[in-house]
């Protein structure tokens, strides 16, 4: 019995959680290079290609990231956080607004302006991506990887 307890304690000490970051990880220095009024080209140079784009009123670039944690090696990773950096363009193709969306208390929340978005197509799109199951029961990043050129609202 003591040997079994010793083996159990040894295995318990080996437990290390693995953290997986997927998608676009926001770099504050790169984000500082695209203030309101920046051109589309400046955004592409500073932030790179977006994960996906949408056209609701004007074009929006979405940079999507996910954080998954696997507590032990034999378990599947569990989604613990999703974020969407949204760069909104005006009719003149310059940045009109930047938002960093995530879920707070189960609601879509902009961590830059510290507000929840109002209803509409953009809000519905963000809610479907940030839901626990993604837009169609799977990871949005997996969906984007399978179908390059995914575009919402077009």
Short mmCIF file of N, CA and C in Angstrom, two decimals:
data_model
loop_
_atom_site.label_atom_id
_atom_site.label_comp_id
_atom_site.label_asym_id
_atom_site.label_seq_id
_atom_site.Cartn_x
_atom_site.Cartn_y
_atom_site.Cartn_z
N UNK A 1 0.82 -1.18 0.00
CA UNK A 1 0.00 0.00 0.00
C UNK A 1 0.88 1.26 0.00
N UNK A 2 1.96 1.23 0.73
CA UNK A 2 2.85 2.39 0.79
C UNK A 2 3.50 2.64 -0.57
N UNK A 3 3.84 1.53 -1.29
CA UNK A 3 4.43 1.68 -2.62
C UNK A 3 3.43 2.31 -3.59
N UNK A 4 2.17 1.90 -3.50
CA UNK A 4 1.12 2.48 -4.35
C UNK A 4 0.93 3.96 -4.07
N UNK A 5 0.95 4.30 -2.78
CA UNK A 5 0.81 5.71 -2.40
C UNK A 5 2.01 6.52 -2.89
N UNK A 6 3.21 5.94 -2.78
CA UNK A 6 4.42 6.61 -3.27
C UNK A 6 4.38 6.84 -4.76
N UNK A 7 3.91 5.84 -5.52
CA UNK A 7 3.79 5.98 -6.98
C UNK A 7 2.77 7.04 -7.33
N UNK A 8 1.67 7.08 -6.60
CA UNK A 8 0.63 8.08 -6.84
C UNK A 8 1.17 9.48 -6.58
N UNK A 9 1.94 9.65 -5.53
CA UNK A 9 2.51 10.96 -5.22
C UNK A 9 3.54 11.37 -6.29
N UNK A 10 4.32 10.41 -6.78
CA UNK A 10 5.31 10.71 -7.82
C UNK A 10 4.63 11.14 -9.11
N UNK A 11 3.55 10.45 -9.48
CA UNK A 11 2.82 10.83 -10.69
C UNK A 11 2.13 12.18 -10.52
N UNK A 12 1.64 12.46 -9.34
CA UNK A 12 1.00 13.75 -9.08
C UNK A 12 1.97 14.90 -9.20
N UNK A 13 3.24 14.67 -8.85
CA UNK A 13 4.25 15.71 -8.96
C UNK A 13 4.65 15.98 -10.40
N UNK A 14 4.36 15.05 -11.31
CA UNK A 14 4.73 15.21 -12.71
C UNK A 14 3.68 15.98 -13.51
N UNK A 15 2.58 16.30 -12.87
CA UNK A 15 1.49 16.95 -13.59
C UNK A 15 1.90 18.38 -13.95
N UNK A 16 1.93 18.65 -15.23
CA UNK A 16 2.21 20.01 -15.71
C UNK A 16 1.19 20.35 -16.77
N UNK A 17 0.57 21.48 -16.61
CA UNK A 17 -0.42 21.92 -17.59
C UNK A 17 0.31 22.47 -18.82
N UNK A 18 -0.25 22.19 -19.98
CA UNK A 18 0.29 22.73 -21.22
C UNK A 18 -0.68 23.80 -21.72
N UNK A 19 -0.14 24.93 -22.14
CA UNK A 19 -0.95 26.04 -22.65
C UNK A 19 -0.66 26.18 -24.14
N UNK A 20 -1.73 26.23 -24.94
CA UNK A 20 -1.61 26.38 -26.39
C UNK A 20 -2.25 27.70 -26.79
N UNK A 21 -1.47 28.56 -27.43
CA UNK A 21 -2.00 29.80 -27.98
C UNK A 21 -2.07 29.62 -29.49
N UNK A 22 -3.26 29.87 -30.06
CA UNK A 22 -3.47 29.74 -31.50
C UNK A 22 -3.95 31.07 -32.05
N UNK A 23 -3.64 31.30 -33.31
CA UNK A 23 -4.14 32.49 -33.98
C UNK A 23 -3.27 33.70 -33.73
N UNK A 24 -3.86 34.87 -33.81
CA UNK A 24 -3.13 36.13 -33.72
C UNK A 24 -2.99 36.54 -32.25
N UNK A 25 -1.77 36.64 -31.78
CA UNK A 25 -1.50 37.10 -30.43
C UNK A 25 -1.20 38.60 -30.53
N UNK A 26 -1.99 39.41 -29.83
CA UNK A 26 -1.88 40.87 -29.93
C UNK A 26 -0.55 41.34 -29.36
N UNK A 27 0.20 42.07 -30.17
CA UNK A 27 1.44 42.70 -29.77
C UNK A 27 1.14 44.19 -29.58
N UNK A 28 1.27 44.66 -28.35
CA UNK A 28 0.91 46.05 -28.04
C UNK A 28 1.73 47.05 -28.85
N UNK A 29 2.99 46.75 -29.14
CA UNK A 29 3.82 47.66 -29.92
C UNK A 29 3.33 47.74 -31.36
N UNK A 30 2.94 46.60 -31.92
CA UNK A 30 2.41 46.60 -33.29
C UNK A 30 1.07 47.32 -33.33
N UNK A 31 0.25 47.11 -32.31
CA UNK A 31 -1.05 47.77 -32.25
C UNK A 31 -0.91 49.29 -32.13
N UNK A 32 0.13 49.74 -31.46
CA UNK A 32 0.37 51.18 -31.32
C UNK A 32 0.72 51.83 -32.65
N UNK A 33 1.15 51.03 -33.62
CA UNK A 33 1.51 51.56 -34.94
C UNK A 33 0.31 51.79 -35.84
N UNK A 34 -0.89 51.42 -35.38
CA UNK A 34 -2.09 51.61 -36.21
C UNK A 34 -3.17 52.40 -35.45
N UNK A 35 -2.91 53.69 -35.21
CA UNK A 35 -3.93 54.51 -34.55
C UNK A 35 -5.08 54.80 -35.52
N UNK A 36 -6.15 55.34 -34.98
CA UNK A 36 -7.28 55.76 -35.81
C UNK A 36 -6.75 56.72 -36.87
N UNK A 37 -7.17 56.51 -38.11
CA UNK A 37 -6.72 57.33 -39.23
C UNK A 37 -5.66 56.63 -40.07
N UNK A 38 -5.15 55.50 -39.60
CA UNK A 38 -4.14 54.75 -40.36
C UNK A 38 -4.76 54.16 -41.62
N UNK A 39 -3.92 53.96 -42.62
CA UNK A 39 -4.40 53.37 -43.88
C UNK A 39 -4.46 51.85 -43.76
N UNK A 40 -5.16 51.23 -44.70
CA UNK A 40 -5.24 49.77 -44.78
C UNK A 40 -3.84 49.17 -44.90
N UNK A 41 -2.97 49.81 -45.69
CA UNK A 41 -1.61 49.32 -45.88
C UNK A 41 -0.82 49.35 -44.58
N UNK A 42 -0.99 50.40 -43.77
CA UNK A 42 -0.32 50.48 -42.48
C UNK A 42 -0.77 49.33 -41.57
N UNK A 43 -2.06 49.02 -41.60
CA UNK A 43 -2.60 47.93 -40.78
C UNK A 43 -1.98 46.61 -41.21
N UNK A 44 -1.93 46.37 -42.53
CA UNK A 44 -1.37 45.12 -43.04
C UNK A 44 0.12 45.00 -42.69
N UNK A 45 0.86 46.09 -42.77
CA UNK A 45 2.28 46.06 -42.44
C UNK A 45 2.51 45.82 -40.94
N UNK A 46 1.73 46.47 -40.10
CA UNK A 46 1.93 46.36 -38.65
C UNK A 46 1.36 45.08 -38.06
N UNK A 47 0.17 44.68 -38.50
CA UNK A 47 -0.52 43.54 -37.89
C UNK A 47 -0.51 42.28 -38.73
N UNK A 48 -0.22 42.41 -40.02
CA UNK A 48 -0.24 41.25 -40.90
C UNK A 48 -1.63 41.00 -41.46
N UNK A 49 -1.78 39.88 -42.14
CA UNK A 49 -3.07 39.52 -42.73
C UNK A 49 -4.06 39.15 -41.64
N UNK A 50 -5.31 39.58 -41.78
CA UNK A 50 -6.31 39.23 -40.76
C UNK A 50 -6.71 37.76 -40.83
N UNK A 51 -7.26 37.25 -39.74
CA UNK A 51 -7.78 35.88 -39.71
C UNK A 51 -8.96 35.76 -40.66
N UNK A 52 -9.81 36.78 -40.68
CA UNK A 52 -10.95 36.84 -41.59
C UNK A 52 -11.38 38.29 -41.72
N UNK A 53 -12.20 38.57 -42.71
CA UNK A 53 -12.72 39.93 -42.91
C UNK A 53 -14.23 39.86 -43.02
N UNK A 54 -14.85 41.00 -42.89
CA UNK A 54 -16.30 41.09 -43.04
C UNK A 54 -16.64 42.45 -43.63
N UNK A 55 -17.76 42.51 -44.30
CA UNK A 55 -18.26 43.77 -44.81
C UNK A 55 -19.69 43.92 -44.31
N UNK A 56 -19.89 44.78 -43.34
CA UNK A 56 -21.24 45.05 -42.84
C UNK A 56 -21.67 46.42 -43.39
N UNK A 57 -21.10 47.48 -42.89
CA UNK A 57 -21.29 48.80 -43.50
C UNK A 57 -20.02 49.14 -44.29
N UNK A 58 -18.89 48.97 -43.66
CA UNK A 58 -17.57 49.11 -44.29
C UNK A 58 -16.77 47.89 -43.88
N UNK A 59 -15.59 47.75 -44.42
CA UNK A 59 -14.80 46.54 -44.16
C UNK A 59 -14.25 46.52 -42.74
N UNK A 60 -14.15 45.30 -42.19
CA UNK A 60 -13.60 45.06 -40.87
C UNK A 60 -12.59 43.93 -40.98
N UNK A 61 -11.41 44.12 -40.38
CA UNK A 61 -10.41 43.04 -40.29
C UNK A 61 -10.55 42.43 -38.89
N UNK A 62 -10.63 41.10 -38.83
CA UNK A 62 -10.69 40.39 -37.56
C UNK A 62 -9.43 39.57 -37.37
N UNK A 63 -8.77 39.76 -36.25
CA UNK A 63 -7.59 38.97 -35.87
C UNK A 63 -8.02 38.13 -34.66
N UNK A 64 -8.13 36.82 -34.85
CA UNK A 64 -8.73 35.94 -33.85
C UNK A 64 -7.65 35.11 -33.16
N UNK A 65 -7.78 34.98 -31.84
CA UNK A 65 -6.86 34.14 -31.08
C UNK A 65 -7.62 33.29 -30.07
N UNK A 66 -7.04 32.15 -29.74
CA UNK A 66 -7.62 31.26 -28.75
C UNK A 66 -6.52 30.77 -27.81
N UNK A 67 -6.91 30.55 -26.57
CA UNK A 67 -5.99 29.97 -25.59
C UNK A 67 -6.64 28.70 -25.07
N UNK A 68 -5.92 27.59 -25.19
CA UNK A 68 -6.39 26.30 -24.71
C UNK A 68 -5.41 25.77 -23.68
N UNK A 69 -5.94 25.03 -22.69
CA UNK A 69 -5.11 24.46 -21.64
C UNK A 69 -5.40 22.97 -21.56
N UNK A 70 -4.31 22.18 -21.48
CA UNK A 70 -4.44 20.74 -21.26
C UNK A 70 -3.81 20.47 -19.89
N UNK A 71 -4.65 20.09 -18.88
CA UNK A 71 -4.12 19.90 -17.52
C UNK A 71 -3.09 18.78 -17.43
N UNK A 72 -3.33 17.68 -18.12
CA UNK A 72 -2.39 16.55 -18.14
C UNK A 72 -2.27 16.05 -19.56
N UNK A 73 -1.19 15.34 -19.85
CA UNK A 73 -0.85 14.96 -21.22
C UNK A 73 -1.91 14.13 -21.92
N UNK A 74 -2.66 13.31 -21.20
CA UNK A 74 -3.61 12.42 -21.86
C UNK A 74 -4.99 13.04 -22.07
N UNK A 75 -5.21 14.26 -21.60
CA UNK A 75 -6.51 14.91 -21.76
C UNK A 75 -6.51 15.80 -23.00
N UNK A 76 -7.69 16.06 -23.53
CA UNK A 76 -7.82 17.00 -24.65
C UNK A 76 -7.71 18.43 -24.13
N UNK A 77 -7.10 19.32 -24.91
CA UNK A 77 -7.03 20.72 -24.48
C UNK A 77 -8.44 21.32 -24.37
N UNK A 78 -8.61 22.19 -23.38
CA UNK A 78 -9.90 22.84 -23.13
C UNK A 78 -9.76 24.33 -23.44
N UNK A 79 -10.72 24.88 -24.20
CA UNK A 79 -10.73 26.29 -24.55
C UNK A 79 -10.99 27.12 -23.30
N UNK A 80 -10.09 28.05 -22.99
CA UNK A 80 -10.26 28.88 -21.80
C UNK A 80 -10.44 30.36 -22.14
N UNK A 81 -10.03 30.77 -23.34
CA UNK A 81 -10.18 32.19 -23.71
C UNK A 81 -10.14 32.35 -25.22
N UNK A 82 -10.97 33.24 -25.73
CA UNK A 82 -10.94 33.64 -27.14
C UNK A 82 -10.97 35.16 -27.18
N UNK A 83 -10.20 35.73 -28.09
CA UNK A 83 -10.20 37.18 -28.28
C UNK A 83 -10.27 37.49 -29.76
N UNK A 84 -10.88 38.61 -30.08
CA UNK A 84 -10.97 39.09 -31.45
C UNK A 84 -10.54 40.55 -31.46
N UNK A 85 -9.46 40.83 -32.17
CA UNK A 85 -9.05 42.21 -32.40
C UNK A 85 -9.73 42.63 -33.69
N UNK A 86 -10.59 43.63 -33.63
CA UNK A 86 -11.34 44.10 -34.79
C UNK A 86 -10.84 45.49 -35.17
N UNK A 87 -10.48 45.63 -36.46
CA UNK A 87 -10.03 46.92 -36.99
C UNK A 87 -11.08 47.36 -38.01
N UNK A 88 -11.78 48.45 -37.71
CA UNK A 88 -12.88 48.95 -38.54
C UNK A 88 -12.36 50.04 -39.48
N UNK A 89 -12.74 49.94 -40.75
CA UNK A 89 -12.35 50.92 -41.75
C UNK A 89 -13.56 51.74 -42.17
N UNK A 90 -13.31 53.01 -42.50
CA UNK A 90 -14.35 53.88 -43.01
C UNK A 90 -14.40 53.83 -44.53
N UNK A 91 -15.26 54.64 -45.12
CA UNK A 91 -15.43 54.68 -46.57
C UNK A 91 -14.15 55.09 -47.29
N UNK A 92 -13.28 55.84 -46.61
CA UNK A 92 -12.02 56.28 -47.22
C UNK A 92 -10.87 55.29 -46.98
N UNK A 93 -11.19 54.06 -46.52
CA UNK A 93 -10.21 53.00 -46.26
C UNK A 93 -9.18 53.36 -45.20
N UNK A 94 -9.58 54.15 -44.22
CA UNK A 94 -8.72 54.42 -43.07
C UNK A 94 -9.40 53.87 -41.82
N UNK A 95 -8.60 53.60 -40.80
CA UNK A 95 -9.10 53.03 -39.55
C UNK A 95 -9.98 54.05 -38.84
N UNK A 96 -11.20 53.62 -38.51
CA UNK A 96 -12.11 54.49 -37.76
C UNK A 96 -12.20 54.09 -36.29
N UNK A 97 -11.91 52.80 -36.01
CA UNK A 97 -12.03 52.31 -34.63
C UNK A 97 -11.32 50.97 -34.53
N UNK A 98 -10.78 50.70 -33.33
CA UNK A 98 -10.15 49.41 -33.04
C UNK A 98 -10.80 48.88 -31.76
N UNK A 99 -11.16 47.61 -31.76
CA UNK A 99 -11.77 46.99 -30.59
C UNK A 99 -11.10 45.64 -30.33
N UNK A 100 -11.03 45.26 -29.06
CA UNK A 100 -10.47 43.97 -28.66
C UNK A 100 -11.56 43.23 -27.90
N UNK A 101 -12.28 42.35 -28.60
CA UNK A 101 -13.44 41.68 -28.03
C UNK A 101 -13.08 40.36 -27.37
N UNK A 102 -13.82 40.06 -26.34
CA UNK A 102 -13.73 38.78 -25.65
C UNK A 102 -15.03 38.60 -24.88
N UNK A 103 -15.11 37.55 -24.10
CA UNK A 103 -16.30 37.33 -23.28
C UNK A 103 -16.00 37.75 -21.84
N UNK A 104 -16.92 38.49 -21.26
CA UNK A 104 -16.85 38.83 -19.85
C UNK A 104 -18.24 38.62 -19.27
N UNK A 105 -18.34 37.78 -18.28
CA UNK A 105 -19.62 37.43 -17.67
C UNK A 105 -20.60 36.88 -18.72
N UNK A 106 -20.09 36.15 -19.69
CA UNK A 106 -20.92 35.51 -20.71
C UNK A 106 -21.40 36.43 -21.81
N UNK A 107 -20.95 37.67 -21.82
CA UNK A 107 -21.37 38.63 -22.85
C UNK A 107 -20.16 39.13 -23.62
N UNK A 108 -20.39 39.47 -24.90
CA UNK A 108 -19.32 40.04 -25.72
C UNK A 108 -18.95 41.39 -25.12
N UNK A 109 -17.64 41.62 -24.94
CA UNK A 109 -17.16 42.80 -24.26
C UNK A 109 -15.93 43.34 -24.99
N UNK A 110 -15.86 44.66 -25.18
CA UNK A 110 -14.70 45.30 -25.80
C UNK A 110 -13.76 45.75 -24.68
N UNK A 111 -12.58 45.13 -24.61
CA UNK A 111 -11.63 45.42 -23.55
C UNK A 111 -10.88 46.73 -23.76
N UNK A 112 -11.03 47.38 -24.91
CA UNK A 112 -10.40 48.68 -25.13
C UNK A 112 -11.33 49.80 -24.64
N UNK A 113 -12.57 49.83 -25.15
CA UNK A 113 -13.50 50.88 -24.75
C UNK A 113 -14.25 50.53 -23.47
N UNK A 114 -14.10 49.28 -22.99
CA UNK A 114 -14.76 48.78 -21.77
C UNK A 114 -16.28 48.84 -21.89
N UNK A 115 -16.81 48.47 -23.08
CA UNK A 115 -18.25 48.48 -23.32
C UNK A 115 -18.67 47.18 -24.01
N UNK A 116 -19.97 46.93 -23.99
CA UNK A 116 -20.52 45.82 -24.77
C UNK A 116 -21.05 46.40 -26.07
N UNK A 117 -20.84 45.72 -27.21
CA UNK A 117 -21.32 46.27 -28.48
C UNK A 117 -22.84 46.24 -28.55
N UNK A 118 -23.38 47.18 -29.31
CA UNK A 118 -24.82 47.21 -29.51
C UNK A 118 -25.21 46.10 -30.49
N UNK A 119 -26.49 45.80 -30.56
CA UNK A 119 -26.96 44.74 -31.45
C UNK A 119 -26.71 45.07 -32.91
N UNK A 120 -26.81 44.05 -33.75
CA UNK A 120 -26.59 44.23 -35.18
C UNK A 120 -25.82 43.07 -35.75
N UNK A 121 -25.50 43.17 -37.03
CA UNK A 121 -24.79 42.09 -37.71
C UNK A 121 -23.43 41.83 -37.09
N UNK A 122 -22.68 42.88 -36.79
CA UNK A 122 -21.35 42.74 -36.22
C UNK A 122 -21.43 42.05 -34.86
N UNK A 123 -22.37 42.47 -34.02
CA UNK A 123 -22.54 41.88 -32.70
C UNK A 123 -22.91 40.41 -32.79
N UNK A 124 -23.79 40.06 -33.72
CA UNK A 124 -24.17 38.65 -33.91
C UNK A 124 -23.00 37.82 -34.37
N UNK A 125 -22.22 38.36 -35.29
CA UNK A 125 -21.04 37.66 -35.80
C UNK A 125 -20.04 37.42 -34.67
N UNK A 126 -19.77 38.46 -33.88
CA UNK A 126 -18.82 38.33 -32.78
C UNK A 126 -19.32 37.32 -31.75
N UNK A 127 -20.60 37.37 -31.44
CA UNK A 127 -21.18 36.44 -30.47
C UNK A 127 -21.07 35.00 -30.92
N UNK A 128 -21.26 34.76 -32.22
CA UNK A 128 -21.17 33.38 -32.70
C UNK A 128 -19.73 32.88 -32.66
N UNK A 129 -18.76 33.74 -32.90
CA UNK A 129 -17.36 33.32 -32.83
C UNK A 129 -16.94 33.09 -31.38
N UNK A 130 -17.34 33.98 -30.50
CA UNK A 130 -16.88 33.91 -29.12
C UNK A 130 -17.66 32.93 -28.26
N UNK A 131 -18.75 32.36 -28.78
CA UNK A 131 -19.49 31.38 -27.99
C UNK A 131 -18.59 30.19 -27.70
N UNK A 132 -18.93 29.42 -26.69
CA UNK A 132 -18.10 28.29 -26.28
C UNK A 132 -17.86 27.29 -27.39
N UNK A 133 -18.79 27.14 -28.28
CA UNK A 133 -18.67 26.12 -29.31
C UNK A 133 -18.25 26.67 -30.67
N UNK A 134 -18.09 27.97 -30.81
CA UNK A 134 -17.73 28.54 -32.10
C UNK A 134 -18.97 28.65 -32.98
N UNK A 135 -18.80 29.09 -34.22
CA UNK A 135 -19.94 29.38 -35.07
C UNK A 135 -20.70 28.14 -35.53
N UNK A 136 -20.05 26.98 -35.62
CA UNK A 136 -20.76 25.79 -36.12
C UNK A 136 -20.37 24.56 -35.32
N UNK A 137 -20.23 24.72 -34.01
CA UNK A 137 -19.91 23.60 -33.16
C UNK A 137 -18.44 23.23 -33.14
N UNK A 138 -17.57 24.06 -33.67
CA UNK A 138 -16.14 23.77 -33.68
C UNK A 138 -15.34 25.03 -33.48
N UNK A 139 -14.04 24.89 -33.53
CA UNK A 139 -13.14 26.02 -33.36
C UNK A 139 -13.17 26.89 -34.60
N UNK A 140 -13.33 28.19 -34.42
CA UNK A 140 -13.33 29.11 -35.56
C UNK A 140 -11.98 29.08 -36.25
N UNK A 141 -10.89 28.93 -35.49
CA UNK A 141 -9.57 28.89 -36.11
C UNK A 141 -9.39 27.63 -36.94
N UNK A 142 -9.98 26.52 -36.51
CA UNK A 142 -9.93 25.30 -37.32
C UNK A 142 -10.72 25.50 -38.61
N UNK A 143 -11.87 26.17 -38.52
CA UNK A 143 -12.69 26.43 -39.70
C UNK A 143 -11.96 27.32 -40.69
N UNK A 144 -11.29 28.34 -40.18
CA UNK A 144 -10.55 29.26 -41.06
C UNK A 144 -9.41 28.52 -41.73
N UNK A 145 -8.75 27.63 -40.99
CA UNK A 145 -7.64 26.88 -41.56
C UNK A 145 -8.09 25.95 -42.68
N UNK A 146 -9.29 25.37 -42.54
CA UNK A 146 -9.79 24.45 -43.57
C UNK A 146 -10.24 25.18 -44.81
N UNK A 147 -10.78 26.38 -44.64
CA UNK A 147 -11.29 27.11 -45.81
C UNK A 147 -10.63 28.47 -45.86
N UNK A 148 -9.45 28.52 -46.42
CA UNK A 148 -8.77 29.81 -46.52
C UNK A 148 -9.59 30.73 -47.39
N UNK A 149 -9.62 31.98 -47.00
CA UNK A 149 -10.42 32.96 -47.74
C UNK A 149 -11.82 33.07 -47.17
N UNK A 150 -12.04 32.54 -45.94
CA UNK A 150 -13.35 32.65 -45.31
C UNK A 150 -13.69 34.11 -45.13
N UNK A 151 -14.89 34.48 -45.43
CA UNK A 151 -15.31 35.85 -45.28
C UNK A 151 -16.73 35.88 -44.75
N UNK A 152 -16.96 36.70 -43.74
CA UNK A 152 -18.29 36.80 -43.17
C UNK A 152 -18.99 38.02 -43.74
N UNK A 153 -20.27 37.91 -43.89
CA UNK A 153 -21.07 39.04 -44.31
C UNK A 153 -20.96 39.38 -45.77
N UNK A 154 -20.28 38.60 -46.57
CA UNK A 154 -20.16 38.89 -48.00
C UNK A 154 -21.03 37.97 -48.77
#
